[in-house]
PDB file of C-alpha atoms in Angstrom:
ATOM      1  CA  MET N   1       0.000   0.000   0.000  1.00  0.00           C
ATOM      2  CA  TYR N   2       1.026   3.598  -0.556  1.00  0.00           C
ATOM      3  CA  GLU N   3       0.163   6.813   1.263  1.00  0.00           C
ATOM      4  CA  HIS N   4      -0.387  10.078  -0.589  1.00  0.00           C
ATOM      5  CA  LEU N   5      -0.327  13.201   1.594  1.00  0.00           C
ATOM      6  CA  VAL N   6      -1.200  16.655   0.320  1.00  0.00           C
ATOM      7  CA  ILE N   7      -1.491  20.010   2.074  1.00  0.00           C
ATOM      8  CA  PHE N   8      -2.980  22.988   0.308  1.00  0.00           C
ATOM      9  CA  LYS N   9      -2.283  26.687   0.703  1.00  0.00           C
ATOM     10  CA  PHE N  10      -4.921  28.916  -0.830  1.00  0.00           C
ATOM     11  CA  ASN N  11      -4.789  32.568  -1.758  1.00  0.00           C
ATOM     12  CA  MET N  12      -7.109  35.256  -0.457  1.00  0.00           C
ATOM     13  CA  ASN N  13      -9.705  34.541  -3.170  1.00  0.00           C
ATOM     14  CA  ILE N  14     -10.947  31.364  -1.472  1.00  0.00           C
ATOM     15  CA  THR N  15     -14.250  31.504   0.382  1.00  0.00           C
ATOM     16  CA  PRO N  16     -15.544  29.187   3.101  1.00  0.00           C
ATOM     17  CA  ALA N  17     -18.017  27.797   0.553  1.00  0.00           C
ATOM     18  CA  LYS N  18     -15.168  26.997  -1.860  1.00  0.00           C
ATOM     19  CA  HIS N  19     -13.250  25.264   0.956  1.00  0.00           C
ATOM     20  CA  GLN N  20     -16.284  23.058   1.587  1.00  0.00           C
ATOM     21  CA  GLU N  21     -16.756  22.374  -2.129  1.00  0.00           C
ATOM     22  CA  LEU N  22     -13.136  21.235  -2.466  1.00  0.00           C
ATOM     23  CA  LEU N  23     -13.407  19.099   0.659  1.00  0.00           C
ATOM     24  CA  GLY N  24     -16.500  17.375  -0.755  1.00  0.00           C
ATOM     25  CA  GLN N  25     -14.731  16.700  -4.044  1.00  0.00           C
ATOM     26  CA  LEU N  26     -11.759  15.156  -2.259  1.00  0.00           C
ATOM     27  CA  LEU N  27     -13.876  12.909  -0.065  1.00  0.00           C
ATOM     28  CA  GLY N  28     -15.769  11.726  -3.156  1.00  0.00           C
ATOM     29  CA  PHE N  29     -12.580  10.336  -4.711  1.00  0.00           C
ATOM     30  CA  LYS N  30     -12.924   6.993  -2.907  1.00  0.00           C
ATOM     31  CA  GLU N  31     -16.141   6.156  -4.733  1.00  0.00           C
ATOM     32  CA  ARG N  32     -14.905   7.395  -8.090  1.00  0.00           C
ATOM     33  CA  ILE N  33     -11.208   6.492  -8.411  1.00  0.00           C
ATOM     34  CA  PRO N  34     -10.091   2.850  -8.441  1.00  0.00           C
ATOM     35  CA  GLY N  35      -7.411   1.656  -6.050  1.00  0.00           C
ATOM     36  CA  ILE N  36      -8.242   3.944  -3.139  1.00  0.00           C
ATOM     37  CA  VAL N  37      -8.411   1.936   0.080  1.00  0.00           C
ATOM     38  CA  ASP N  38      -9.003   4.854   2.457  1.00  0.00           C
ATOM     39  CA  ILE N  39      -9.206   8.628   2.328  1.00  0.00           C
ATOM     40  CA  SER N  40      -9.459  11.461   4.812  1.00  0.00           C
ATOM     41  CA  ALA N  41      -9.418  15.206   4.332  1.00  0.00           C
ATOM     42  CA  GLY N  42     -10.170  18.223   6.448  1.00  0.00           C
ATOM     43  CA  LEU N  43      -9.581  21.835   7.293  1.00  0.00           C
ATOM     44  CA  ASN N  44      -6.555  22.596   9.435  1.00  0.00           C
ATOM     45  CA  VAL N  45      -7.513  23.194  13.080  1.00  0.00           C
ATOM     46  CA  THR N  46      -4.045  22.982  14.625  1.00  0.00           C
ATOM     47  CA  GLU N  47      -3.271  25.203  17.572  1.00  0.00           C
ATOM     48  CA  GLU N  48       0.400  25.243  16.533  1.00  0.00           C
ATOM     49  CA  THR N  49      -0.147  28.504  14.670  1.00  0.00           C
ATOM     50  CA  GLU N  50       3.583  29.174  14.212  1.00  0.00           C
ATOM     51  CA  ASN N  51       3.737  26.051  11.997  1.00  0.00           C
ATOM     52  CA  VAL N  52       0.687  26.624   9.782  1.00  0.00           C
ATOM     53  CA  HIS N  53       2.451  28.766   7.141  1.00  0.00           C
ATOM     54  CA  GLY N  54      -0.918  29.439   5.494  1.00  0.00           C
ATOM     55  CA  TYR N  55      -1.771  25.780   4.759  1.00  0.00           C
ATOM     56  CA  THR N  56      -5.450  25.210   5.481  1.00  0.00           C
ATOM     57  CA  LEU N  57      -6.535  21.896   3.935  1.00  0.00           C
ATOM     58  CA  GLY N  58      -5.014  18.443   4.307  1.00  0.00           C
ATOM     59  CA  LEU N  59      -5.562  15.205   2.400  1.00  0.00           C
ATOM     60  CA  ARG N  60      -4.446  11.623   3.038  1.00  0.00           C
ATOM     61  CA  VAL N  61      -5.171   8.883   0.502  1.00  0.00           C
ATOM     62  CA  THR N  62      -4.194   5.230   0.932  1.00  0.00           C
ATOM     63  CA  PHE N  63      -3.750   3.325  -2.335  1.00  0.00           C
ATOM     64  CA  ASP N  64      -3.695  -0.452  -2.735  1.00  0.00           C
ATOM     65  CA  SER N  65      -0.595  -0.367  -4.969  1.00  0.00           C
ATOM     66  CA  LEU N  66       2.011   1.828  -6.594  1.00  0.00           C
ATOM     67  CA  GLU N  67       0.194   1.345  -9.897  1.00  0.00           C
ATOM     68  CA  SER N  68      -3.008   2.779  -8.402  1.00  0.00           C
ATOM     69  CA  LEU N  69      -1.087   5.769  -7.034  1.00  0.00           C
ATOM     70  CA  ARG N  70       0.462   6.360 -10.455  1.00  0.00           C
ATOM     71  CA  SER N  71      -2.956   6.127 -12.151  1.00  0.00           C
ATOM     72  CA  TYR N  72      -4.479   8.644  -9.746  1.00  0.00           C
ATOM     73  CA  GLY N  73      -2.770  11.784 -11.082  1.00  0.00           C
ATOM     74  CA  PRO N  74      -4.037  11.546 -14.658  1.00  0.00           C
ATOM     75  CA  HIS N  75      -7.452  10.115 -13.666  1.00  0.00           C
ATOM     76  CA  PRO N  76     -10.269  12.349 -15.044  1.00  0.00           C
ATOM     77  CA  VAL N  77     -11.854  12.824 -11.582  1.00  0.00           C
ATOM     78  CA  HIS N  78      -8.533  14.022 -10.162  1.00  0.00           C
ATOM     79  CA  GLN N  79      -7.956  16.271 -13.163  1.00  0.00           C
ATOM     80  CA  GLU N  80     -11.433  17.774 -12.672  1.00  0.00           C
ATOM     81  CA  PHE N  81     -10.433  18.590  -9.082  1.00  0.00           C
ATOM     82  CA  VAL N  82      -7.141  20.138 -10.221  1.00  0.00           C
ATOM     83  CA  LYS N  83      -9.051  22.421 -12.601  1.00  0.00           C
ATOM     84  CA  SER N  84     -11.324  23.521  -9.754  1.00  0.00           C
ATOM     85  CA  LEU N  85      -8.230  24.923  -7.993  1.00  0.00           C
ATOM     86  CA  ASP N  86      -7.722  27.568 -10.696  1.00  0.00           C
ATOM     87  CA  GLY N  87      -7.640  31.027  -9.179  1.00  0.00           C
ATOM     88  CA  VAL N  88      -7.499  29.907  -5.534  1.00  0.00           C
ATOM     89  CA  LEU N  89      -4.381  27.725  -5.094  1.00  0.00           C
ATOM     90  CA  GLU N  90      -1.178  29.402  -3.943  1.00  0.00           C
ATOM     91  CA  ASN N  91       0.944  26.351  -3.135  1.00  0.00           C
ATOM     92  CA  VAL N  92       0.734  22.629  -2.475  1.00  0.00           C
ATOM     93  CA  VAL N  93       2.995  20.093  -0.768  1.00  0.00           C
ATOM     94  CA  VAL N  94       2.816  16.410  -1.779  1.00  0.00           C
ATOM     95  CA  VAL N  95       4.449  13.404  -0.121  1.00  0.00           C
ATOM     96  CA  ASP N  96       4.063   9.796  -1.336  1.00  0.00           C
ATOM     97  CA  TYR N  97       5.529   6.827   0.487  1.00  0.00           C
ATOM     98  CA  PRO N  98       5.077   3.068   0.832  1.00  0.00           C
ATOM     99  CA  LYS N  99       3.053   2.190   3.907  1.00  0.00           C
ATOM    100  CA  VAL N 100       4.955  -0.045   6.323  1.00  0.00           C
TER     101      VAL N 100
END
């Protein structure tokens, strides 16, 4: 299995409604993208404010194989999500690793 971690930093154009829309899209991936074993996503509520650096949304996806992880990026549902970030995304951090 493989873990895919993503944290999103949005610009000032994002609204609370857009945050919720993006969160709903992410959580819907499990039903729509093959190979996803588990998924969680949410808005950052950490009290460690000195470490936030403007990142407000986190995502963790567990894939059943490296092949599934590799198929995820170009998958049409994922690409639809990427397009929905136009105009609101400032930065993103991605980490993929084999689950041990």
